[in-house]
């Protein structure tokens, strides 16, 4: 039933029929709009129809309520019946729902299992397809694997690396590009550098074996080369054959073949080619050259059989020299063949380098051969052997050694023998000397000494005019050494007689060995002596070097007189002055070290009682012994140069002061009592008394006393307890304790605090109220220590 339109509202702006029509339209739109009210409400408010719209809407709601009520009353019985039926089936519906849920879960589980199996089936099908594809691909590229397998087998067998290299080149250049997009190809490609590396290693291993073959066969090769040259020059076979081979019939077959035919060079050529293919020819060549240089160095070294001694016969010596030169000859003959038969392995520059390295050593060995010769016949045999070697080696453009100046070699040997003999005598003189001032008690002995050793000296005469007595500052070894050097010069002159040498050559011939005797032999003997004698003997050695240095002028005059030359024409000076100065400097250094070492032995502060409550009332026994030792030794320095005596005195006193200070602040000393400080003060007073009493020329006693200034101030500071004055004036120029370092003061205070803490009594530790000096000292120490730490921190921050 359609609702009736409401009566018109005269209050609206629209006329009655039109207003009714609009409102009805809006209500119809609401009925069919399915809940979208925004547009309808917007129109209602814009047209100012709100009241009419609400009225009509209420009427329509009431109309629908009436219709619903009629409809419900008509169908109520059916509704009740239906509702009762619905209630009756509700229980069955719940059961059905549960069954549905259960069946759904089962179906889901079966579905998941089915999905899993289907996925597995798909995966297996994919694998099968991949396998079929892989089999097809592998069959297609099986030659790659065959080549690679052959290559691996060749490498595993380690026999024919040359064939392996061919397979590697074929695989890398022909087959791998076909399968470059596959991972197995990449894996094979990555393994090739390792294979190449293995091949290179094996070529170097073969090269080592070949080099060993060269080393062994060099002697035979050199022997054949010398044999062929000897036949050309018609030199007797005894100069190239061993003594044991002279009795046998000589094998002429060696004369018909080349010397290097005894060596198989094919391994070298093959390995060189492989390294060239692999791009390692330069490394191969460098290794070959370096190893050959080492072999040459070993070959150039003389063996023990080439040394002359009583246990070796002349035959043994000749065999050793022939074998040595055969080896050198064979080495360069082989290198010359390699130079001509290979390209890039060796070159002319390399050969020149070998020659330049071998030549000095070879000269040295040949010179040694001549020098060790002890008779003319043996010298001649050695000369022929050397000449044969030189001519043979010229075939490979090796620079030969000219031995025309045989007299020069003999002369050098002669000088060497003189040097050894004089050195032994000088060493014996130095060993037997007593190292005390030389004393002479007769005029005849004194005149004889002045005749052979006319050197001015500060001698001491006897007190009585009736009795002759002279005490010379040097010991007896000085004139003996002087006479031995003069004798050496005379012996050198004897060898030059009849040589028609010029004045300059003669001067050089005698001056050089004499300088060697002084600078090498004599200086070394004295240097060894310095390291093993006592302190008193060292003092005398210093004096001796002074007079040995002065004696150089006498030796120079003697040398000029024996060669009959003027000083204006002589070519140089004897090199003895600087040598003796250096020796004197070493002896002085050793004196200082021995003094300090003895001081360390006598200063027995390790057993010093740092916790003593009272001083002993006198200096410690160790200090008395120490100062007595210093006084006796410094008195013996009276005839030394003033600078040495001054330095020794100051160095010894400074070392004593440093030892006292270092022991006081040593970490080994955990605590110190004031009694120990008082005892150290007594010991230091003894040192200061010593400093005032000692007499050293040119040295002021105040300078000696100044050596103890540091330890004096820190001991005075500890005894006076003027820590406030020290801290207030710290850094000021007029500070009473300006030589006391903050760190040392802190360490000493900590040790004093530890000593004071250990000395406190039970009542003081319980703080019952008893006021003790130890307690006051501890408070003073704590306060000073705190200030010092603050000052150190401030200084560090600044």
mmCIF file of C-alpha atoms in Angstrom, residues 236 321 331 454 487 518 524 580 608 690 762 765:
data_model
loop_
_atom_site.group_PDB
_atom_site.id
_atom_site.type_symbol
_atom_site.label_atom_id
_atom_site.label_comp_id
_atom_site.label_asym_id
_atom_site.label_seq_id
_atom_site.Cartn_x
_atom_site.Cartn_y
_atom_site.Cartn_z
ATOM 1 C CA UNK A 236 154.884 -32.776 -21.226
ATOM 2 C CA UNK A 321 146.714 -27.449 -8.359
ATOM 3 C CA UNK A 331 133.687 -24.343 -16.392
ATOM 4 C CA UNK A 454 168.273 7.597 21.680
ATOM 5 C CA UNK A 487 165.856 -5.260 12.073
ATOM 6 C CA UNK A 518 153.290 -1.426 12.594
ATOM 7 C CA UNK A 524 146.936 -6.155 16.764
ATOM 8 C CA UNK A 580 149.575 4.351 18.581
ATOM 9 C CA UNK A 608 123.591 -3.001 53.016
ATOM 10 C CA UNK A 690 138.829 11.735 49.579
ATOM 11 C CA UNK A 762 101.518 -1.118 68.029
ATOM 12 C CA UNK A 765 99.161 1.861 64.625
#
